[in-house]
mmCIF file of C-alpha atoms and ligand atoms in Angstrom:
data_model
loop_
_atom_site.group_PDB
_atom_site.id
_atom_site.type_symbol
_atom_site.label_atom_id
_atom_site.label_comp_id
_atom_site.label_asym_id
_atom_site.label_seq_id
_atom_site.Cartn_x
_atom_site.Cartn_y
_atom_site.Cartn_z
ATOM 1 C CA UNK A 91 -23.654 -58.417 -6.332
ATOM 2 C CA UNK A 92 -22.667 -56.128 -9.233
ATOM 3 C CA UNK A 93 -25.401 -53.751 -10.336
ATOM 4 C CA UNK A 94 -25.305 -51.465 -13.318
ATOM 5 C CA UNK A 95 -26.650 -48.609 -11.242
ATOM 6 C CA UNK A 96 -26.930 -47.837 -7.544
ATOM 7 C CA UNK A 97 -29.122 -44.953 -6.473
ATOM 8 C CA UNK A 98 -28.669 -43.612 -2.968
ATOM 9 C CA UNK A 99 -31.909 -42.225 -1.587
ATOM 10 C CA UNK A 100 -35.526 -43.100 -2.403
ATOM 11 C CA UNK A 101 -37.041 -39.641 -2.550
ATOM 12 C CA UNK A 102 -38.707 -38.389 -5.725
ATOM 13 C CA UNK A 103 -35.300 -37.937 -7.416
ATOM 14 C CA UNK A 104 -34.014 -41.413 -6.533
ATOM 15 C CA UNK A 105 -37.282 -43.169 -7.333
ATOM 16 C CA UNK A 106 -37.634 -41.407 -10.682
ATOM 17 C CA UNK A 107 -34.030 -42.316 -11.484
ATOM 18 C CA UNK A 108 -34.920 -45.911 -10.541
ATOM 19 C CA UNK A 109 -37.946 -45.910 -12.863
ATOM 20 C CA UNK A 110 -35.861 -44.614 -15.767
ATOM 21 C CA UNK A 111 -32.844 -46.846 -15.146
ATOM 22 C CA UNK A 112 -34.980 -49.973 -14.852
ATOM 23 C CA UNK A 113 -36.876 -49.059 -18.014
ATOM 24 C CA UNK A 114 -33.510 -48.671 -19.780
ATOM 25 C CA UNK A 115 -32.954 -52.315 -18.879
ATOM 26 C CA UNK A 116 -30.215 -51.629 -16.323
ATOM 27 C CA UNK A 117 -29.855 -53.727 -13.183
ATOM 28 C CA UNK A 118 -30.697 -51.125 -10.577
ATOM 29 C CA UNK A 119 -30.708 -50.933 -6.808
ATOM 30 C CA UNK A 120 -32.038 -48.044 -4.737
ATOM 31 C CA UNK A 121 -30.693 -47.796 -1.182
ATOM 32 C CA UNK A 122 -32.806 -45.959 1.384
ATOM 33 C CA UNK A 123 -32.094 -45.542 5.087
ATOM 34 C CA UNK A 124 -35.592 -44.543 6.236
ATOM 35 C CA UNK A 125 -38.692 -44.500 4.064
ATOM 36 C CA UNK A 126 -39.560 -43.785 0.457
ATOM 37 C CA UNK A 127 -40.473 -40.261 -0.518
ATOM 38 C CA UNK A 128 -37.957 -38.189 1.427
ATOM 39 C CA UNK A 129 -39.180 -34.693 2.265
ATOM 40 C CA UNK A 130 -42.199 -35.145 -0.033
ATOM 41 C CA UNK A 131 -43.594 -37.880 2.187
ATOM 42 C CA UNK A 132 -43.672 -35.429 5.093
ATOM 43 C CA UNK A 133 -45.808 -33.002 3.071
ATOM 44 C CA UNK A 134 -49.530 -33.183 3.794
ATOM 45 C CA UNK A 135 -50.684 -32.129 0.368
ATOM 46 C CA UNK A 136 -48.815 -31.457 -2.855
ATOM 47 C CA UNK A 137 -50.831 -29.159 -5.072
ATOM 48 C CA UNK A 138 -48.336 -28.355 -7.772
ATOM 49 C CA UNK A 139 -47.280 -31.746 -9.105
ATOM 50 C CA UNK A 140 -48.773 -31.858 -12.588
ATOM 51 C CA UNK A 141 -51.579 -34.297 -13.245
ATOM 52 C CA UNK A 142 -53.171 -34.211 -9.803
ATOM 53 C CA UNK A 143 -55.824 -31.538 -10.252
ATOM 54 C CA UNK A 144 -57.037 -31.765 -6.644
ATOM 55 C CA UNK A 145 -53.567 -32.283 -5.185
ATOM 56 C CA UNK A 146 -52.170 -35.505 -3.770
ATOM 57 C CA UNK A 147 -50.890 -36.419 -0.319
ATOM 58 C CA UNK A 148 -47.085 -36.559 -0.142
ATOM 59 C CA UNK A 149 -47.000 -40.100 1.315
ATOM 60 C CA UNK A 150 -49.375 -41.375 -1.361
ATOM 61 C CA UNK A 151 -47.334 -39.860 -4.178
ATOM 62 C CA UNK A 152 -44.179 -41.390 -2.673
ATOM 63 C CA UNK A 153 -45.765 -44.847 -2.413
ATOM 64 C CA UNK A 154 -46.938 -44.653 -6.006
ATOM 65 C CA UNK A 155 -43.437 -43.728 -7.184
ATOM 66 C CA UNK A 156 -41.967 -46.590 -5.167
ATOM 67 C CA UNK A 157 -44.464 -49.040 -6.636
ATOM 68 C CA UNK A 158 -43.703 -47.771 -10.130
ATOM 69 C CA UNK A 159 -39.938 -48.207 -9.643
ATOM 70 C CA UNK A 160 -40.455 -51.767 -8.378
ATOM 71 C CA UNK A 161 -42.878 -52.517 -11.225
ATOM 72 C CA UNK A 162 -40.145 -51.829 -13.768
ATOM 73 C CA UNK A 163 -37.667 -54.000 -11.868
ATOM 74 C CA UNK A 164 -35.671 -51.629 -9.652
ATOM 75 C CA UNK A 165 -34.711 -53.298 -6.378
ATOM 76 C CA UNK A 166 -35.216 -51.194 -3.234
ATOM 77 C CA UNK A 167 -33.139 -52.024 -0.180
ATOM 78 C CA UNK A 168 -33.841 -50.395 3.166
ATOM 79 C CA UNK A 169 -30.332 -50.000 4.515
ATOM 80 C CA UNK A 170 -28.135 -47.021 5.331
ATOM 81 C CA UNK A 171 -25.046 -46.290 3.262
ATOM 82 C CA UNK A 172 -22.077 -45.871 5.575
ATOM 83 C CA UNK A 173 -19.253 -45.457 3.058
ATOM 84 C CA UNK A 174 -18.659 -45.482 -0.658
ATOM 85 C CA UNK A 175 -16.022 -45.138 -3.347
ATOM 86 C CA UNK A 176 -16.778 -43.030 -6.394
ATOM 87 C CA UNK A 177 -13.625 -43.391 -8.474
ATOM 88 C CA UNK A 178 -12.869 -46.243 -10.893
ATOM 89 C CA UNK A 179 -15.021 -48.470 -13.115
ATOM 90 C CA UNK A 180 -16.647 -50.240 -10.196
ATOM 91 C CA UNK A 181 -18.033 -48.204 -7.303
ATOM 92 C CA UNK A 182 -18.330 -49.849 -3.904
ATOM 93 C CA UNK A 183 -20.962 -49.069 -1.301
ATOM 94 C CA UNK A 184 -20.827 -50.352 2.273
ATOM 95 C CA UNK A 185 -24.057 -50.369 4.240
ATOM 96 C CA UNK A 186 -24.976 -50.296 7.922
ATOM 97 C CA UNK A 187 -26.001 -53.966 7.665
ATOM 98 C CA UNK A 188 -22.424 -54.616 6.480
ATOM 99 C CA UNK A 189 -23.446 -55.441 2.969
ATOM 100 C CA UNK A 190 -21.158 -54.538 0.099
ATOM 101 C CA UNK A 191 -22.945 -53.323 -3.018
ATOM 102 C CA UNK A 192 -20.988 -52.725 -6.221
ATOM 103 C CA UNK A 193 -22.175 -50.828 -9.257
ATOM 104 C CA UNK A 194 -20.888 -49.386 -12.515
ATOM 105 C CA UNK A 195 -22.463 -46.064 -11.753
ATOM 106 C CA UNK A 196 -23.999 -44.148 -8.870
ATOM 107 C CA UNK A 197 -26.695 -41.516 -8.526
ATOM 108 C CA UNK A 198 -26.449 -39.474 -5.331
ATOM 109 C CA UNK A 199 -30.016 -38.598 -4.327
ATOM 110 C CA UNK A 200 -29.779 -38.335 -0.545
ATOM 111 C CA UNK A 201 -31.896 -35.187 -0.428
ATOM 112 C CA UNK A 202 -31.981 -32.735 2.405
ATOM 113 C CA UNK A 203 -33.262 -32.617 5.956
ATOM 114 C CA UNK A 204 -34.883 -29.904 8.084
ATOM 115 C CA UNK A 205 -32.603 -27.163 9.380
ATOM 116 C CA UNK A 206 -32.468 -26.707 13.151
ATOM 117 C CA UNK A 207 -32.910 -23.397 14.929
ATOM 118 C CA UNK A 208 -29.858 -24.089 17.060
ATOM 119 C CA UNK A 209 -31.513 -23.269 20.387
ATOM 120 C CA UNK A 210 -30.376 -24.719 23.695
ATOM 121 C CA UNK A 211 -33.350 -26.994 24.479
ATOM 122 C CA UNK A 212 -34.141 -27.856 20.891
ATOM 123 C CA UNK A 213 -32.378 -31.220 20.772
ATOM 124 C CA UNK A 214 -33.367 -32.275 24.298
ATOM 125 C CA UNK A 215 -37.077 -31.597 23.672
ATOM 126 C CA UNK A 216 -37.176 -33.068 20.172
ATOM 127 C CA UNK A 217 -40.113 -35.458 20.172
ATOM 128 C CA UNK A 218 -41.364 -33.888 23.409
ATOM 129 C CA UNK A 219 -42.904 -30.819 21.844
ATOM 130 C CA UNK A 220 -40.254 -29.944 19.290
ATOM 131 C CA UNK A 221 -41.004 -31.283 15.819
ATOM 132 C CA UNK A 222 -39.758 -30.821 12.269
ATOM 133 C CA UNK A 223 -42.672 -32.634 10.648
ATOM 134 C CA UNK A 224 -46.248 -31.446 11.097
ATOM 135 C CA UNK A 225 -47.755 -34.276 9.095
ATOM 136 C CA UNK A 226 -45.868 -36.863 11.165
ATOM 137 C CA UNK A 227 -46.544 -35.396 14.621
ATOM 138 C CA UNK A 228 -49.568 -33.124 14.189
ATOM 139 C CA UNK A 229 -52.014 -35.707 15.529
ATOM 140 C CA UNK A 230 -50.408 -35.413 18.994
ATOM 141 C CA UNK A 231 -51.477 -31.770 19.179
ATOM 142 C CA UNK A 232 -55.240 -32.119 18.896
ATOM 143 C CA UNK A 233 -56.785 -29.259 20.848
ATOM 144 C CA UNK A 234 -53.342 -27.950 21.898
ATOM 145 C CA UNK A 235 -51.479 -24.698 21.290
ATOM 146 C CA UNK A 236 -48.697 -24.770 18.761
ATOM 147 C CA UNK A 237 -46.380 -22.429 16.948
ATOM 148 C CA UNK A 238 -44.772 -22.893 13.568
ATOM 149 C CA UNK A 239 -41.456 -21.177 12.892
ATOM 150 C CA UNK A 240 -40.646 -20.079 9.329
ATOM 151 C CA UNK A 241 -42.135 -18.236 6.396
ATOM 152 C CA UNK A 242 -41.649 -20.560 3.417
ATOM 153 C CA UNK A 243 -43.961 -23.082 1.747
ATOM 154 C CA UNK A 244 -43.300 -25.700 4.411
ATOM 155 C CA UNK A 245 -44.115 -23.397 7.334
ATOM 156 C CA UNK A 246 -47.347 -22.180 5.748
ATOM 157 C CA UNK A 247 -48.439 -25.676 4.762
ATOM 158 C CA UNK A 248 -47.654 -26.880 8.277
ATOM 159 C CA UNK A 249 -49.649 -24.031 9.826
ATOM 160 C CA UNK A 250 -52.624 -24.834 7.595
ATOM 161 C CA UNK A 251 -52.409 -28.536 8.375
ATOM 162 C CA UNK A 252 -52.091 -27.942 12.123
ATOM 163 C CA UNK A 253 -55.012 -25.490 12.114
ATOM 164 C CA UNK A 254 -57.284 -28.497 11.486
ATOM 165 C CA UNK A 255 -56.117 -30.172 14.682
ATOM 166 C CA UNK A 256 -54.716 -27.687 17.169
ATOM 167 C CA UNK A 257 -56.701 -25.243 19.298
ATOM 168 C CA UNK A 258 -54.661 -22.388 17.891
ATOM 169 C CA UNK A 259 -51.641 -21.897 15.653
ATOM 170 C CA UNK A 260 -49.206 -18.989 15.701
ATOM 171 C CA UNK A 261 -46.740 -18.672 12.846
ATOM 172 C CA UNK A 262 -43.546 -16.895 13.868
ATOM 173 C CA UNK A 263 -41.666 -15.346 10.970
ATOM 174 C CA UNK A 264 -38.492 -13.291 11.100
ATOM 175 C CA UNK A 265 -39.594 -10.779 8.438
ATOM 176 C CA UNK A 266 -42.760 -8.833 7.572
ATOM 177 C CA UNK A 267 -43.272 -10.738 4.336
ATOM 178 C CA UNK A 268 -43.690 -14.445 3.719
ATOM 179 C CA UNK A 269 -41.532 -16.390 1.292
ATOM 180 C CA UNK A 270 -44.277 -18.962 0.566
ATOM 181 C CA UNK A 271 -46.149 -18.899 -2.769
ATOM 182 C CA UNK A 272 -49.095 -16.517 -2.918
ATOM 183 C CA UNK A 273 -51.753 -19.240 -3.166
ATOM 184 C CA UNK A 274 -50.617 -20.725 0.161
ATOM 185 C CA UNK A 275 -50.316 -17.282 1.758
ATOM 186 C CA UNK A 276 -53.890 -16.464 0.774
ATOM 187 C CA UNK A 277 -55.178 -19.716 2.229
ATOM 188 C CA UNK A 278 -53.412 -18.994 5.499
ATOM 189 C CA UNK A 279 -54.382 -15.332 5.715
ATOM 190 C CA UNK A 280 -58.053 -16.299 5.361
ATOM 191 C CA UNK A 281 -57.763 -18.967 8.065
ATOM 192 C CA UNK A 282 -58.982 -17.555 11.406
ATOM 193 C CA UNK A 283 -57.139 -20.181 13.422
ATOM 194 C CA UNK A 284 -53.688 -19.090 12.234
ATOM 195 C CA UNK A 285 -52.209 -15.873 13.661
ATOM 196 C CA UNK A 286 -48.935 -14.488 12.396
ATOM 197 C CA UNK A 287 -46.261 -13.001 14.598
ATOM 198 C CA UNK A 288 -44.222 -10.879 12.197
ATOM 199 C CA UNK A 289 -40.597 -9.721 12.437
ATOM 200 C CA UNK A 290 -39.951 -12.165 15.242
ATOM 201 C CA UNK A 291 -37.724 -15.052 16.179
ATOM 202 C CA UNK A 292 -37.918 -17.749 18.828
ATOM 203 C CA UNK A 293 -35.084 -17.133 21.260
ATOM 204 C CA UNK A 294 -35.802 -19.905 23.751
ATOM 205 C CA UNK A 295 -37.735 -23.143 23.952
ATOM 206 C CA UNK A 296 -38.999 -23.569 27.501
ATOM 207 C CA UNK A 297 -39.766 -26.842 29.266
ATOM 208 C CA UNK A 298 -38.347 -29.566 31.486
ATOM 209 C CA UNK A 299 -39.718 -32.896 30.226
ATOM 210 C CA UNK A 300 -41.943 -31.356 27.562
ATOM 211 C CA UNK A 301 -42.272 -28.027 25.828
ATOM 212 C CA UNK A 302 -44.397 -25.655 27.881
ATOM 213 C CA UNK A 303 -43.617 -22.398 26.136
ATOM 214 C CA UNK A 304 -41.310 -20.287 24.049
ATOM 215 C CA UNK A 305 -39.662 -16.915 24.325
ATOM 216 C CA UNK A 306 -40.154 -14.748 21.274
ATOM 217 C CA UNK A 307 -38.259 -11.586 20.409
ATOM 218 C CA UNK A 308 -39.408 -8.897 18.016
ATOM 219 C CA UNK A 309 -36.457 -8.010 15.802
ATOM 220 C CA UNK A 310 -37.624 -4.470 15.138
ATOM 221 C CA UNK A 311 -38.617 -3.363 18.634
ATOM 222 C CA UNK A 312 -36.408 -5.694 20.666
ATOM 223 C CA UNK A 313 -39.448 -6.592 22.799
ATOM 224 C CA UNK A 314 -39.333 -10.101 24.275
ATOM 225 C CA UNK A 315 -42.270 -12.079 25.578
ATOM 226 C CA UNK A 316 -43.080 -15.594 26.675
ATOM 227 C CA UNK A 317 -45.897 -17.604 25.186
ATOM 228 C CA UNK A 318 -47.385 -20.821 26.538
ATOM 229 C CA UNK A 319 -47.371 -23.523 23.867
ATOM 230 C CA UNK A 320 -47.406 -27.307 23.746
ATOM 231 C CA UNK A 321 -45.671 -27.720 20.429
ATOM 232 C CA UNK A 322 -43.007 -25.975 18.363
ATOM 233 C CA UNK A 323 -42.940 -26.943 14.682
ATOM 234 C CA UNK A 324 -39.722 -25.809 13.055
ATOM 235 C CA UNK A 325 -39.874 -25.256 9.284
ATOM 236 C CA UNK A 326 -36.953 -23.004 8.445
ATOM 237 C CA UNK A 327 -35.590 -24.703 5.378
ATOM 238 C CA UNK A 328 -33.328 -27.584 4.603
ATOM 239 C CA UNK A 329 -29.717 -28.694 4.831
ATOM 240 C CA UNK A 330 -28.326 -31.152 2.276
ATOM 241 C CA UNK A 331 -27.516 -34.733 3.319
ATOM 242 C CA UNK A 332 -24.148 -34.660 1.603
ATOM 243 C CA UNK A 333 -21.708 -35.431 4.438
ATOM 244 C CA UNK A 334 -21.172 -38.958 3.045
ATOM 245 C CA UNK A 335 -19.448 -37.529 -0.032
ATOM 246 C CA UNK A 336 -17.812 -34.477 1.532
ATOM 247 C CA UNK A 337 -14.403 -33.900 -0.036
ATOM 248 C CA UNK A 338 -15.208 -36.375 -2.841
ATOM 249 C CA UNK A 339 -17.369 -34.172 -5.076
ATOM 250 C CA UNK A 340 -17.619 -30.432 -5.672
ATOM 251 C CA UNK A 341 -20.012 -28.687 -3.292
ATOM 252 C CA UNK A 342 -21.205 -25.212 -2.392
ATOM 253 C CA UNK A 343 -20.280 -23.779 1.018
ATOM 254 C CA UNK A 344 -23.701 -24.962 2.232
ATOM 255 C CA UNK A 345 -22.951 -28.530 1.097
ATOM 256 C CA UNK A 346 -25.115 -28.706 -2.033
ATOM 257 C CA UNK A 347 -23.512 -30.859 -4.759
ATOM 258 C CA UNK A 348 -22.545 -29.014 -7.931
ATOM 259 C CA UNK A 349 -23.408 -30.760 -11.212
ATOM 260 C CA UNK A 350 -23.593 -29.835 -14.857
ATOM 261 C CA UNK A 351 -26.918 -29.821 -16.712
ATOM 262 C CA UNK A 352 -26.670 -33.598 -17.177
ATOM 263 C CA UNK A 353 -26.532 -33.987 -13.368
ATOM 264 C CA UNK A 354 -22.933 -35.176 -13.752
ATOM 265 C CA UNK A 355 -20.711 -34.397 -10.764
ATOM 266 C CA UNK A 356 -17.450 -34.558 -12.751
ATOM 267 C CA UNK A 357 -16.445 -38.140 -11.844
ATOM 268 C CA UNK A 358 -16.965 -40.963 -14.390
ATOM 269 C CA UNK A 359 -20.296 -42.670 -13.737
ATOM 270 C CA UNK A 360 -21.347 -40.442 -10.839
ATOM 271 C CA UNK A 361 -24.415 -38.211 -10.950
ATOM 272 C CA UNK A 362 -26.464 -36.278 -8.390
ATOM 273 C CA UNK A 363 -30.181 -35.508 -8.415
ATOM 274 C CA UNK A 364 -32.841 -33.791 -6.333
ATOM 275 C CA UNK A 365 -32.639 -31.596 -3.239
ATOM 276 C CA UNK A 366 -28.993 -32.483 -2.606
ATOM 277 C CA UNK A 367 -28.002 -30.593 -5.745
ATOM 278 C CA UNK A 368 -27.251 -26.894 -6.101
ATOM 279 C CA UNK A 369 -30.226 -25.527 -8.088
ATOM 280 C CA UNK A 370 -32.785 -22.720 -8.096
ATOM 281 C CA UNK A 371 -35.950 -24.662 -7.213
ATOM 282 C CA UNK A 372 -36.353 -27.619 -4.864
ATOM 283 C CA UNK A 373 -39.725 -29.244 -5.437
ATOM 284 C CA UNK A 374 -41.012 -32.720 -6.254
ATOM 285 C CA UNK A 375 -41.313 -31.856 -9.921
ATOM 286 C CA UNK A 376 -37.700 -30.654 -10.207
ATOM 287 C CA UNK A 377 -36.452 -33.666 -8.238
ATOM 288 C CA UNK A 378 -38.284 -36.009 -10.584
ATOM 289 C CA UNK A 379 -36.799 -34.146 -13.528
ATOM 290 C CA UNK A 380 -33.281 -34.376 -12.070
ATOM 291 C CA UNK A 381 -33.746 -38.117 -11.522
ATOM 292 C CA UNK A 382 -34.772 -38.661 -15.146
ATOM 293 C CA UNK A 383 -31.848 -36.616 -16.494
ATOM 294 C CA UNK A 384 -29.313 -38.303 -14.174
ATOM 295 C CA UNK A 385 -30.568 -41.774 -15.117
ATOM 296 C CA UNK A 386 -30.254 -40.923 -18.795
ATOM 297 C CA UNK A 387 -26.705 -39.631 -18.290
ATOM 298 C CA UNK A 388 -25.760 -42.789 -16.437
ATOM 299 C CA UNK A 389 -27.351 -45.020 -19.064
ATOM 300 C CA UNK A 390 -25.290 -43.251 -21.765
ATOM 301 C CA UNK A 391 -22.110 -43.625 -19.693
ATOM 302 C CA UNK A 392 -22.718 -47.354 -19.164
ATOM 303 C CA UNK A 393 -23.588 -48.110 -22.779
ATOM 304 C CA UNK A 394 -20.442 -46.284 -23.958
ATOM 305 C CA UNK A 395 -18.022 -47.789 -21.451
ATOM 306 C CA UNK A 396 -19.141 -51.341 -20.639
HETATM 307 P P1 NAP B 414 -37.395 -22.156 2.537
HETATM 308 O O1 NAP B 414 -38.178 -21.870 1.304
HETATM 309 O O2 NAP B 414 -35.921 -22.093 2.474
HETATM 310 O O3 NAP B 414 -37.937 -21.185 3.647
HETATM 311 C C1 NAP B 414 -37.351 -21.164 4.907
HETATM 312 C C2 NAP B 414 -38.066 -20.122 5.746
HETATM 313 O O4 NAP B 414 -37.523 -20.159 7.063
HETATM 314 C C3 NAP B 414 -37.886 -18.716 5.214
HETATM 315 O O5 NAP B 414 -39.086 -17.994 5.376
HETATM 316 C C4 NAP B 414 -36.769 -18.157 6.092
HETATM 317 O O6 NAP B 414 -36.898 -16.786 6.334
HETATM 318 C C5 NAP B 414 -36.983 -18.897 7.389
HETATM 319 N N1 NAP B 414 -35.734 -19.104 8.113
HETATM 320 C C6 NAP B 414 -34.569 -19.633 7.660
HETATM 321 N N2 NAP B 414 -33.664 -19.723 8.645
HETATM 322 C C7 NAP B 414 -34.254 -19.226 9.746
HETATM 323 C C8 NAP B 414 -33.831 -19.057 11.084
HETATM 324 N N3 NAP B 414 -32.599 -19.422 11.494
HETATM 325 N N4 NAP B 414 -34.705 -18.511 11.965
HETATM 326 C C9 NAP B 414 -35.940 -18.160 11.573
HETATM 327 N N5 NAP B 414 -36.402 -18.307 10.322
HETATM 328 C C10 NAP B 414 -35.576 -18.838 9.419
HETATM 329 O O7 NAP B 414 -37.715 -23.609 3.134
HETATM 330 P P2 NAP B 414 -39.022 -24.544 3.025
HETATM 331 O O8 NAP B 414 -40.252 -23.772 3.278
HETATM 332 O O9 NAP B 414 -38.743 -25.739 3.846
HETATM 333 O O10 NAP B 414 -39.007 -24.975 1.521
HETATM 334 C C11 NAP B 414 -37.862 -25.674 1.003
HETATM 335 C C12 NAP B 414 -38.125 -25.989 -0.465
HETATM 336 O O11 NAP B 414 -39.165 -26.931 -0.573
HETATM 337 C C13 NAP B 414 -38.569 -24.745 -1.236
HETATM 338 O O12 NAP B 414 -38.039 -24.814 -2.532
HETATM 339 C C14 NAP B 414 -40.061 -24.899 -1.274
HETATM 340 O O13 NAP B 414 -40.667 -24.250 -2.382
HETATM 341 C C15 NAP B 414 -40.202 -26.398 -1.371
HETATM 342 N N6 NAP B 414 -41.508 -26.822 -0.844
HETATM 343 C C16 NAP B 414 -42.515 -26.923 -1.757
HETATM 344 C C17 NAP B 414 -43.758 -27.301 -1.348
HETATM 345 C C18 NAP B 414 -44.819 -27.409 -2.370
HETATM 346 O O14 NAP B 414 -44.590 -26.966 -3.476
HETATM 347 N N7 NAP B 414 -45.979 -27.998 -2.112
HETATM 348 C C19 NAP B 414 -44.020 -27.559 0.001
HETATM 349 C C20 NAP B 414 -42.996 -27.426 0.914
HETATM 350 C C21 NAP B 414 -41.744 -27.044 0.471
HETATM 351 P P3 NAP B 414 -36.667 -15.698 5.163
HETATM 352 O O15 NAP B 414 -37.892 -15.755 4.314
HETATM 353 O O16 NAP B 414 -36.507 -14.441 5.915
HETATM 354 O O17 NAP B 414 -35.421 -16.141 4.466
#
């Protein structure tokens, strides 16, 4: 099946691109390997997306975007992209279900995923006390002791969310100042259930079948201590999901795709949008904006060339 546009990834960038492309009258498919919404759907509450005065849950916002894309005629396929070609007039995408999708243009919107700490037991105890998604797994920690690692918006939001469920939450941050926006910091600092362990890093995750504790080291004093916990929520930033197109498009050393202001990657008919892109601010609102700009660039390319 030949589409005008194929969008890879159904996060806010991909779904917004889908809404715009479909409204431009282009035959559009969005390919998603997991669920709509990307990182946004793992966020408990989004307070800074304009129009939602009291905030909106990440999953709800994602579902609304998905519904909107479908309403305008974008097709959404739940299938993983395994390989693709970017050069030439017709791009080819091969999926895990062995389907071949062809399109005149592509928008790369695969987003980013949580960064790992890189500790020895981290992978083995993933899902058994180690989590990268408080909203997904928080319910398992009702009345339990948890730590959150990180100092950005995600870590603070996770700590606040978990404070409603867990018996106690410690936030472990490697510096003496948080990176999260002030409004979130204030909420957390006035929450009695969240204690902050400053200037510290987790050096070991302890446990056989499940997490039973962590070792924490203070970076300033060198002091190490063990702490009994049932859950370790890791929120130390993101890594881009760009391995699929490694060597095919220009990227930063960290793997973020470099585009111009039209979201064009430098190959005819290929654009990138959202968290996968090198840019100064990664939020739902900037992803949506990227998606709209990329879709418009692709629409112009298609109307000029086909
Ligand atoms: P982030 O802003 O990159 O923050 C990562 C945090 O983890 C930083 O505090 C960093 O410490 C720490 N860190 C990084 N590597 C570490 C390591 N190896 N060991 C220990 N700590 C480490 O990541 P994020 O909080 O996931 O946010 C990602 C993006 O999503 C941001 O643009 C954020 O604004 C956005 N976001 C927005 C919302 C919202 O608006 N509602 C919610 C969630 C996320 P340093 O501070 O020392 O670098």
